[in-house]
mmCIF file with all atom_site columns, C-alpha atoms in Angstrom:
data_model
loop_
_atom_site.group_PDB
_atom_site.id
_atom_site.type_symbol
_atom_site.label_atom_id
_atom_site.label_alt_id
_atom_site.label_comp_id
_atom_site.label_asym_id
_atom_site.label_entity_id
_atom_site.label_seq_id
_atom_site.pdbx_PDB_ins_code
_atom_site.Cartn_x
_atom_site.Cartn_y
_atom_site.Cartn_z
_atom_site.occupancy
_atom_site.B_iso_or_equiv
_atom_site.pdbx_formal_charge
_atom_site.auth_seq_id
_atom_site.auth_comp_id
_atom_site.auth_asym_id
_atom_site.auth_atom_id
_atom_site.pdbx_PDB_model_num
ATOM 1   C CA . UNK A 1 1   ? 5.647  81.878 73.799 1.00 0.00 ? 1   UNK A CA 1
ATOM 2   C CA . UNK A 1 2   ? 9.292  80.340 73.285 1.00 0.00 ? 2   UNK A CA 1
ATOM 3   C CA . UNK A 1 3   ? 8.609  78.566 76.625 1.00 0.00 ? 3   UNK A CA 1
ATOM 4   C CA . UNK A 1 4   ? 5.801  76.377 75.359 1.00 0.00 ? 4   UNK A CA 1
ATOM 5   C CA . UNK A 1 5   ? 9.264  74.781 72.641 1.00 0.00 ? 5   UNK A CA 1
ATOM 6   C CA . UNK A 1 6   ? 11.208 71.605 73.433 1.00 0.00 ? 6   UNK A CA 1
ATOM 7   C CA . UNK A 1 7   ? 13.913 73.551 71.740 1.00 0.00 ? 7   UNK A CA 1
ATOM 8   C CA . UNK A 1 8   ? 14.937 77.160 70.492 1.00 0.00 ? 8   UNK A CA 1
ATOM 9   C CA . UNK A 1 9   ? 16.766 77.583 67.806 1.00 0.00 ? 9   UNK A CA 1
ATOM 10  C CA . UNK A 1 10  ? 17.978 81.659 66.708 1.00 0.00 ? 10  UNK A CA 1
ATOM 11  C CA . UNK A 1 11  ? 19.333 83.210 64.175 1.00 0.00 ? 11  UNK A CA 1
ATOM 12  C CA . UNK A 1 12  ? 22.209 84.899 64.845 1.00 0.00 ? 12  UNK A CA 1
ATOM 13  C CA . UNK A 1 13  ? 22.763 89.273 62.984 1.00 0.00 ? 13  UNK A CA 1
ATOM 14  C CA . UNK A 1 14  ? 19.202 90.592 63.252 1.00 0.00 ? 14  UNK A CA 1
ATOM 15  C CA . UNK A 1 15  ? 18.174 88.504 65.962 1.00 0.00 ? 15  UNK A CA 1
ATOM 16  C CA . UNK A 1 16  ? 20.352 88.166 69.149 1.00 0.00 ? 16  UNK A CA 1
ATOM 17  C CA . UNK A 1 17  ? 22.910 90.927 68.031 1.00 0.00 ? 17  UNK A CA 1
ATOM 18  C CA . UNK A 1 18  ? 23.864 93.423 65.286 1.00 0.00 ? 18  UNK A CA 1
ATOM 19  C CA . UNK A 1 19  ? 26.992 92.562 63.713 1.00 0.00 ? 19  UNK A CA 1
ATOM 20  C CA . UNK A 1 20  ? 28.880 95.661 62.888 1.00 0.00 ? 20  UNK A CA 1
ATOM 21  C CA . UNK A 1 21  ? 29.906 94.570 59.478 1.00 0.00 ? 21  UNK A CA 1
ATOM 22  C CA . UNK A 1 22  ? 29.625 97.071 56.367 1.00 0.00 ? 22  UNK A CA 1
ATOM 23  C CA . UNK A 1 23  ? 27.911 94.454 53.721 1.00 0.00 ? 23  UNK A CA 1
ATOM 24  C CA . UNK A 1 24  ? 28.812 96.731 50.767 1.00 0.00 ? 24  UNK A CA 1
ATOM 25  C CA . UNK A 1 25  ? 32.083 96.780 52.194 1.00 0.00 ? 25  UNK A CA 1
ATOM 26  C CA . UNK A 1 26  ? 32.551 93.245 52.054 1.00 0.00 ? 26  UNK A CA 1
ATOM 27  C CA . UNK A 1 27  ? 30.639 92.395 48.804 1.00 0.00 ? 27  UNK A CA 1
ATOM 28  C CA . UNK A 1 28  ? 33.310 95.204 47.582 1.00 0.00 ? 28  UNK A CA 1
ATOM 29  C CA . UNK A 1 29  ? 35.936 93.300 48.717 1.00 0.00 ? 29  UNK A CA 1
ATOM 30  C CA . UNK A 1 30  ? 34.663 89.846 47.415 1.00 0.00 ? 30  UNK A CA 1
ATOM 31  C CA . UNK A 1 31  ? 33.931 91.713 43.974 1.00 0.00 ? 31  UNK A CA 1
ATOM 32  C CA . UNK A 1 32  ? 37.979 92.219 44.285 1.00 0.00 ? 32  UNK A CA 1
ATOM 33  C CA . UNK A 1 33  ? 38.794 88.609 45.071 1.00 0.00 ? 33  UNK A CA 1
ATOM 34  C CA . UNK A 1 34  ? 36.408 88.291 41.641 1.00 0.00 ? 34  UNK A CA 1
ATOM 35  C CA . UNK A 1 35  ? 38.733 90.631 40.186 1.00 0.00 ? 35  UNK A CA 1
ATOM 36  C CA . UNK A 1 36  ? 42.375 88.908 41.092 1.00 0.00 ? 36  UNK A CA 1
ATOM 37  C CA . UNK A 1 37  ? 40.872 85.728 40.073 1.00 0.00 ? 37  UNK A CA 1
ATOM 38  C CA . UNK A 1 38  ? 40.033 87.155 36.663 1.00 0.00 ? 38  UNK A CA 1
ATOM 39  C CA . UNK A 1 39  ? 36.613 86.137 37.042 1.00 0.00 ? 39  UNK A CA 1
ATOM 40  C CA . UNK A 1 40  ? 34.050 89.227 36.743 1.00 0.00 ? 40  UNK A CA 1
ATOM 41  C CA . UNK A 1 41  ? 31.375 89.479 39.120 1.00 0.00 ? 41  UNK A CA 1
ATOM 42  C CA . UNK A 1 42  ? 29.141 91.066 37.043 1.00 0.00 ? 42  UNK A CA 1
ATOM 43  C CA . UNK A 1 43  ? 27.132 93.361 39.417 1.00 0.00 ? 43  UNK A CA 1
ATOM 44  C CA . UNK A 1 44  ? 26.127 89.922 41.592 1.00 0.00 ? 44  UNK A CA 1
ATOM 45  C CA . UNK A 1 45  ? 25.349 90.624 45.162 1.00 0.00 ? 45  UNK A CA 1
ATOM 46  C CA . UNK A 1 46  ? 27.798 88.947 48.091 1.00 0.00 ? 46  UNK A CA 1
ATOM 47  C CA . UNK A 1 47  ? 25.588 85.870 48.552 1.00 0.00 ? 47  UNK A CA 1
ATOM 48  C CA . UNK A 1 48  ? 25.398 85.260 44.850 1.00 0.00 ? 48  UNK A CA 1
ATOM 49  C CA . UNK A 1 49  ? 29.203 85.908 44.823 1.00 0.00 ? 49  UNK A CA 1
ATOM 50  C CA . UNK A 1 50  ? 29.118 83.562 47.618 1.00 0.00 ? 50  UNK A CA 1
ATOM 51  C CA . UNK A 1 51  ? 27.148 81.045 45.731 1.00 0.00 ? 51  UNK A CA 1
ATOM 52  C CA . UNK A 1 52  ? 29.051 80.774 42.608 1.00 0.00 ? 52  UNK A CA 1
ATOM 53  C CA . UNK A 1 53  ? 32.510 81.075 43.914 1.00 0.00 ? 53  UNK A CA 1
ATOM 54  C CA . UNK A 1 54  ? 32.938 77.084 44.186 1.00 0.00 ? 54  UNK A CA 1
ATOM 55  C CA . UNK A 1 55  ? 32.494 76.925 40.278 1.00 0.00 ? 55  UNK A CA 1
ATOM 56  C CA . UNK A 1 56  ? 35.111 79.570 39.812 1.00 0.00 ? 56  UNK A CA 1
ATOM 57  C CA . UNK A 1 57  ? 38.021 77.894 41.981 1.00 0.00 ? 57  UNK A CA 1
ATOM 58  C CA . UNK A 1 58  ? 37.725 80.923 44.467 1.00 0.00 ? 58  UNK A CA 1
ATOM 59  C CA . UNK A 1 59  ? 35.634 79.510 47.531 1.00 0.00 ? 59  UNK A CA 1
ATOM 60  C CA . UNK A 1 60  ? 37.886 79.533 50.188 1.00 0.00 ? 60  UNK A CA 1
ATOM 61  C CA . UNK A 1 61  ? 39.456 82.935 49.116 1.00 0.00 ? 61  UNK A CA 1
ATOM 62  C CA . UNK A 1 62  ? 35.719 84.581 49.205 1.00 0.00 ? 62  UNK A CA 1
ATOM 63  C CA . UNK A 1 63  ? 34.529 82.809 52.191 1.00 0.00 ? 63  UNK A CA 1
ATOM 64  C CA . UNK A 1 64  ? 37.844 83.924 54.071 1.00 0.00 ? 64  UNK A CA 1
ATOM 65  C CA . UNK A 1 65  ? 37.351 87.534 52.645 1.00 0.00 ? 65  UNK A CA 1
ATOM 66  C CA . UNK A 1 66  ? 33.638 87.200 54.668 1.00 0.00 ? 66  UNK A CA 1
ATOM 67  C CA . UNK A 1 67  ? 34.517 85.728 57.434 1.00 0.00 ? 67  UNK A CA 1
ATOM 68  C CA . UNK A 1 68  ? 37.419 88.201 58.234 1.00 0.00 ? 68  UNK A CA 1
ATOM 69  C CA . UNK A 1 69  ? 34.798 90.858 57.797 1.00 0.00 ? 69  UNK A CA 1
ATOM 70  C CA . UNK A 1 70  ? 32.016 89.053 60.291 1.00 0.00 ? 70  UNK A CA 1
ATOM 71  C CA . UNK A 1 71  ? 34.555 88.156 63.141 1.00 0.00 ? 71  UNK A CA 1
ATOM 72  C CA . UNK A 1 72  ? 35.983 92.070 63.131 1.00 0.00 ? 72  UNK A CA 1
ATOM 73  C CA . UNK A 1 73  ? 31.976 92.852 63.136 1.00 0.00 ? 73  UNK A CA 1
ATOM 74  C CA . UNK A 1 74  ? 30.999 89.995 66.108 1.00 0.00 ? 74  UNK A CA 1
ATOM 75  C CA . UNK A 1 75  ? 33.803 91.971 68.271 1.00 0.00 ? 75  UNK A CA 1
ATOM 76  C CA . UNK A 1 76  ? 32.268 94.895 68.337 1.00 0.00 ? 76  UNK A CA 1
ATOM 77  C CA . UNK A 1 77  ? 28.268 93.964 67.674 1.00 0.00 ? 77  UNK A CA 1
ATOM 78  C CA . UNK A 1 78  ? 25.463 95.240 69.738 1.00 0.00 ? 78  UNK A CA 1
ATOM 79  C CA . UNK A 1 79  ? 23.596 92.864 71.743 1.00 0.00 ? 79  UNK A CA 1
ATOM 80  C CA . UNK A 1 80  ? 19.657 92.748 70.878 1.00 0.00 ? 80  UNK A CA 1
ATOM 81  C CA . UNK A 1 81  ? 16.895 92.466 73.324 1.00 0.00 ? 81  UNK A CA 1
ATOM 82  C CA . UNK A 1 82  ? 16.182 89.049 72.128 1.00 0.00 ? 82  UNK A CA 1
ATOM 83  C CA . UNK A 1 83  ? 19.604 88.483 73.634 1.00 0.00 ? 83  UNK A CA 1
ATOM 84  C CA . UNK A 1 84  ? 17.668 88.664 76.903 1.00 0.00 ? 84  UNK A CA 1
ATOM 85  C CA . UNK A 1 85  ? 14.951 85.652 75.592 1.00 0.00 ? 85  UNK A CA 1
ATOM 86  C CA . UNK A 1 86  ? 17.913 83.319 74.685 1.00 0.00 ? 86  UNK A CA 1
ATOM 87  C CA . UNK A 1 87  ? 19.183 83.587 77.945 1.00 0.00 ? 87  UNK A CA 1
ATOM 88  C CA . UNK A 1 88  ? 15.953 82.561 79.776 1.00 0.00 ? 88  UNK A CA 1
ATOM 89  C CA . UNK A 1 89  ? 15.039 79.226 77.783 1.00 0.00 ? 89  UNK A CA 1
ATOM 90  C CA . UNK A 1 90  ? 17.113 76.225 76.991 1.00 0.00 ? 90  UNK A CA 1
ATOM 91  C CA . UNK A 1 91  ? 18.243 74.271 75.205 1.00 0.00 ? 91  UNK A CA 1
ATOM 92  C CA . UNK A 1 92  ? 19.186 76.530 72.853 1.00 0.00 ? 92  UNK A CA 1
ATOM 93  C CA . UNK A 1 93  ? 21.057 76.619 69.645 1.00 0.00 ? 93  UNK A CA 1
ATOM 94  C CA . UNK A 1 94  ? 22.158 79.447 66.497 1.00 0.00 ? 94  UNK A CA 1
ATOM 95  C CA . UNK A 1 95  ? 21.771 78.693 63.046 1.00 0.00 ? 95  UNK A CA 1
ATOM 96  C CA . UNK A 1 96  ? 23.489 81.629 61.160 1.00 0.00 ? 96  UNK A CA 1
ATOM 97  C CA . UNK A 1 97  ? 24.118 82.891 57.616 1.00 0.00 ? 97  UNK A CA 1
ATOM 98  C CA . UNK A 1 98  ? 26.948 84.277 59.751 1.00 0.00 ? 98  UNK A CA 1
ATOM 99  C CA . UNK A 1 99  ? 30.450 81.979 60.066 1.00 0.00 ? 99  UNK A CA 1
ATOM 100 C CA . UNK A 1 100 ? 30.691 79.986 63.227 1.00 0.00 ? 100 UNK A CA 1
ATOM 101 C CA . UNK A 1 101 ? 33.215 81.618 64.692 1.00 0.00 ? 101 UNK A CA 1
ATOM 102 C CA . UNK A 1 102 ? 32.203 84.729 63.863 1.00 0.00 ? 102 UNK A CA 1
ATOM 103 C CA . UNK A 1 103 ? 28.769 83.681 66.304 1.00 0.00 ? 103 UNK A CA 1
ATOM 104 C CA . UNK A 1 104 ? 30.556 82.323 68.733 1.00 0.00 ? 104 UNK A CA 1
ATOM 105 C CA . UNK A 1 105 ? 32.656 85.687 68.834 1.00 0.00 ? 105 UNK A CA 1
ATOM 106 C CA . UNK A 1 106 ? 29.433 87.588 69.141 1.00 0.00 ? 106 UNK A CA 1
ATOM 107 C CA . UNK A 1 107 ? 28.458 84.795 72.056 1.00 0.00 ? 107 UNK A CA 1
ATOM 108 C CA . UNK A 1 108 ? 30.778 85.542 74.167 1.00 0.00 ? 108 UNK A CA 1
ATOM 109 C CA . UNK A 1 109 ? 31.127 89.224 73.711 1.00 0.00 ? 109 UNK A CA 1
ATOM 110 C CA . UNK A 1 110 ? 28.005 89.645 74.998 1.00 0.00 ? 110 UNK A CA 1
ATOM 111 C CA . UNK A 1 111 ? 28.167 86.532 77.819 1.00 0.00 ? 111 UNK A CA 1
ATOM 112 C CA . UNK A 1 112 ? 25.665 84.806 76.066 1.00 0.00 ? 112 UNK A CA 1
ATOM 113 C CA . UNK A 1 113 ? 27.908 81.236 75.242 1.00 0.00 ? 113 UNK A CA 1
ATOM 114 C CA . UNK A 1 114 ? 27.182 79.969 78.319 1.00 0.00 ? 114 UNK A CA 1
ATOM 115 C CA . UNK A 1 115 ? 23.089 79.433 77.608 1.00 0.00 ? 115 UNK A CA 1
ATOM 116 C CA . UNK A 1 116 ? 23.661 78.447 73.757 1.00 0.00 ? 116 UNK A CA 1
ATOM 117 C CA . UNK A 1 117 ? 24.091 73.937 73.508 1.00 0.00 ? 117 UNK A CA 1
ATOM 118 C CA . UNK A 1 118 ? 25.145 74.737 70.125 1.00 0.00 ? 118 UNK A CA 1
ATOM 119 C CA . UNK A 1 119 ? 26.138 76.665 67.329 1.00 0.00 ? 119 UNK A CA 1
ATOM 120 C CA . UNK A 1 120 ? 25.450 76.292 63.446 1.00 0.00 ? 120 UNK A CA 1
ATOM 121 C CA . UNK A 1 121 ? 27.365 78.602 60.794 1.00 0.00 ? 121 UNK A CA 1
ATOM 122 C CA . UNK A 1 122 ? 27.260 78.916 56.803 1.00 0.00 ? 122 UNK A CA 1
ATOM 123 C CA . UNK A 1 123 ? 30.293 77.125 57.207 1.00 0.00 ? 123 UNK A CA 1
ATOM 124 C CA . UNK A 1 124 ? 29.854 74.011 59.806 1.00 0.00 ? 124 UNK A CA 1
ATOM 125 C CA . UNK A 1 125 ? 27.639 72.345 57.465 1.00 0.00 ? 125 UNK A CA 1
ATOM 126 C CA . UNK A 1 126 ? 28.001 71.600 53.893 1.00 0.00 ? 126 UNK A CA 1
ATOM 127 C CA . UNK A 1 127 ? 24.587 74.381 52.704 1.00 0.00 ? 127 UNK A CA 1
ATOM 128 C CA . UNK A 1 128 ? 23.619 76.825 54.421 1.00 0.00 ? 128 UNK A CA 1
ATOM 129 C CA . UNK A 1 129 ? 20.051 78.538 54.454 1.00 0.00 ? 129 UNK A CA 1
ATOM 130 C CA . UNK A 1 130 ? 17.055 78.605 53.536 1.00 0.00 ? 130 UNK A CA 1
ATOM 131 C CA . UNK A 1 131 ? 18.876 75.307 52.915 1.00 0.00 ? 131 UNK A CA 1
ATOM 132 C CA . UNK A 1 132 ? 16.851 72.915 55.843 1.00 0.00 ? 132 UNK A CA 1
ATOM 133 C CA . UNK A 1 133 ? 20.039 71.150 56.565 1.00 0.00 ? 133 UNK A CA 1
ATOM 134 C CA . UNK A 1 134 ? 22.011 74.045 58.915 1.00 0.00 ? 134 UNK A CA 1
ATOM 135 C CA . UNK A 1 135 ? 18.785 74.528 60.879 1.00 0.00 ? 135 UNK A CA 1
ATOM 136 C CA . UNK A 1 136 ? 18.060 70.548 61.467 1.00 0.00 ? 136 UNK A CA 1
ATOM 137 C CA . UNK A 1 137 ? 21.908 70.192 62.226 1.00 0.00 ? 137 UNK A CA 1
ATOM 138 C CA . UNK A 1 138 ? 21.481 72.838 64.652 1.00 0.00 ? 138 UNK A CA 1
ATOM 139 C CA . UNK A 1 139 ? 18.045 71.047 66.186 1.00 0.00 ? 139 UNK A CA 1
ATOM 140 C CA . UNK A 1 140 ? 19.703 67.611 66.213 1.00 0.00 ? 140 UNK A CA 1
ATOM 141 C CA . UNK A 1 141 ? 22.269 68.750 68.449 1.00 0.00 ? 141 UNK A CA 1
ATOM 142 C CA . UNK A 1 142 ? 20.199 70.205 71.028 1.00 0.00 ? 142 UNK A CA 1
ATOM 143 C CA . UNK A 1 143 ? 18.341 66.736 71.454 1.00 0.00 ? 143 UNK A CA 1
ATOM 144 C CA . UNK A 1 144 ? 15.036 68.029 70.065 1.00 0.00 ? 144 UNK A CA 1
ATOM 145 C CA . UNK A 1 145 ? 12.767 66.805 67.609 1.00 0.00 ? 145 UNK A CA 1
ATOM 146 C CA . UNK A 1 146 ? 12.000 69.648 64.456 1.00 0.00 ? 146 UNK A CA 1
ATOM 147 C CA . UNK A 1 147 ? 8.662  69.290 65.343 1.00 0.00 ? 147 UNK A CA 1
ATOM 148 C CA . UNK A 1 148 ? 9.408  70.306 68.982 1.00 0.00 ? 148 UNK A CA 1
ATOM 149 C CA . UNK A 1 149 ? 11.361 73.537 67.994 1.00 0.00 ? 149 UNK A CA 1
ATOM 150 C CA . UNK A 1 150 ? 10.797 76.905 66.967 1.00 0.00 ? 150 UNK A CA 1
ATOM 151 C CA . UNK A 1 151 ? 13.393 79.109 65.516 1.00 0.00 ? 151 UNK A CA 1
ATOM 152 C CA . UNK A 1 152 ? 13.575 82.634 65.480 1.00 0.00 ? 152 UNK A CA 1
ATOM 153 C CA . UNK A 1 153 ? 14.902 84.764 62.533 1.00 0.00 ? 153 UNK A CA 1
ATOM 154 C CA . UNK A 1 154 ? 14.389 88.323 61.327 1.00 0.00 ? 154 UNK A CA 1
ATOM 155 C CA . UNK A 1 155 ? 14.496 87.702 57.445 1.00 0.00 ? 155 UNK A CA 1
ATOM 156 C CA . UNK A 1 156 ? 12.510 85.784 54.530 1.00 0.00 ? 156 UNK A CA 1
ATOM 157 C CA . UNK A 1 157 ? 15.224 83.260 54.135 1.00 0.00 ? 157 UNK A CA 1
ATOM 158 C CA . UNK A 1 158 ? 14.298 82.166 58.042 1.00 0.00 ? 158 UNK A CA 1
ATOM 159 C CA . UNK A 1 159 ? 11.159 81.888 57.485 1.00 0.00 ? 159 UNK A CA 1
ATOM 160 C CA . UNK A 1 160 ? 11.556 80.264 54.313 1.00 0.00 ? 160 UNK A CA 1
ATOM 161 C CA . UNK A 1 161 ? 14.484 77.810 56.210 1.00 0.00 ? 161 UNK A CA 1
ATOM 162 C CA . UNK A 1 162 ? 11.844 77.092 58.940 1.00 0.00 ? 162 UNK A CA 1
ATOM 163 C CA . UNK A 1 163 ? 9.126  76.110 56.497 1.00 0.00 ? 163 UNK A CA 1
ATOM 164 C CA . UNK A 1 164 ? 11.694 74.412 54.883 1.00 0.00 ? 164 UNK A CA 1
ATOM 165 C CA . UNK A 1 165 ? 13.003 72.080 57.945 1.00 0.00 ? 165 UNK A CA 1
ATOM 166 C CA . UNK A 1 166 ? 8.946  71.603 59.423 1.00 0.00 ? 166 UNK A CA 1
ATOM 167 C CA . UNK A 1 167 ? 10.052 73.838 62.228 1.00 0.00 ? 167 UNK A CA 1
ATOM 168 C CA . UNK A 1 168 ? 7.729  76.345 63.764 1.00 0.00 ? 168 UNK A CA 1
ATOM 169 C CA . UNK A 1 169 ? 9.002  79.976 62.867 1.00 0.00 ? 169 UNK A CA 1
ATOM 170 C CA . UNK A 1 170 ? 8.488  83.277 65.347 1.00 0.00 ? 170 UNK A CA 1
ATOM 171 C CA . UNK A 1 171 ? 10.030 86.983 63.255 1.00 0.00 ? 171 UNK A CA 1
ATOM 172 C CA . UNK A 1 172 ? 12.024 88.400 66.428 1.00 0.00 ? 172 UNK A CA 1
ATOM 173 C CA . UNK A 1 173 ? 9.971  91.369 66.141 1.00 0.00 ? 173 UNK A CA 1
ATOM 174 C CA . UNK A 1 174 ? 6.921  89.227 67.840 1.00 0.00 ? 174 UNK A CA 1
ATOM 175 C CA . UNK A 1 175 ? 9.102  88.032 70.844 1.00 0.00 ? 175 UNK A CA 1
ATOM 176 C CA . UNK A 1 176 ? 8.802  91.557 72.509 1.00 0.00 ? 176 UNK A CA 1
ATOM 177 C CA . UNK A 1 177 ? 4.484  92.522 71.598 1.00 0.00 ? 177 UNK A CA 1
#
């Protein structure tokens, strides 16, 4: 199936590997950065944190509180089967939620930067998904056309950055039926 594609694009925690990141953890954490600020968080989950930081003066200080969290996690992630599909097709590209260096961590943990062309983080463009613009980014710099790709996620927001972009979409879960 993700032979028949000019171009694969994948996500990155979910997909390929399993970060090993406690996500209450770190929206705990960014609650505290909240906190310090003297901003309340008001029961908002970590992307919503995430989101609104900007407006609040404390970007950088949440998205360094994540990103601390995800490259600890990429270190000692678990690779994925789909790790295996990635490795057999090219070119190939990530488009994460996940920081960039946090995938690129995860990559090479598990010897799989040599078969990805390129790598697309929350933080390498200016939006991040279901945003189109990460996953085009990510499809312009493997030399494909969107309409010549298919990306592979395991969550709504893929999907709903696929449909977004005009890309094909394939759930992980269907790589291995």
């Amino acid at each position: 199936m993700i032979d028949s594609y000019d171009g694969v694009v994948f996500d990155l925690d979910g997909t390929i590997v399993d970060l090993d990141v406690d996500w209450a953890a770190v929206a705990s954490d960014v609650a505290a950065v909240y906190d310090d600020a003297g901003v309340g968080a008001d029961g908002r989950g970590l992307w919503a944190m995430l989101e609104d930081a900007e407006e609040h003066g404390i970007r950088d200080r949440v998205e360094a509180t994540i990103a601390d969290h995800e490259r600890d996690g990429a270190r000692t992630s678990t690779r994925l089967p789909s790790g295996d599909d990635l490795a057999t097709v090219e070119p190939v590209a990530v488009c994460s939620l996940n920081c960039e260096t946090a995938c690129r961590i995860a990559l090479k943990t598990h010897d799989l930067d040599d078969h990805v062309a390129a790598v697309v983080g929350r933080d390498t463009v200016a939006t991040h998904k279901p945003d189109p613009e990460p996953l085009l980014a990510a499809i312009d710099r493997i030399g494909v056309a969107p309409d010549g790709a298919l990306f592979v996620g395991d969550s709504e927001r893929d999907a709903v950055t696929a449909r977004r972009a005009g890309v094909d979409y394939a759930d992980v879960s269907e790589l291995r039926r």
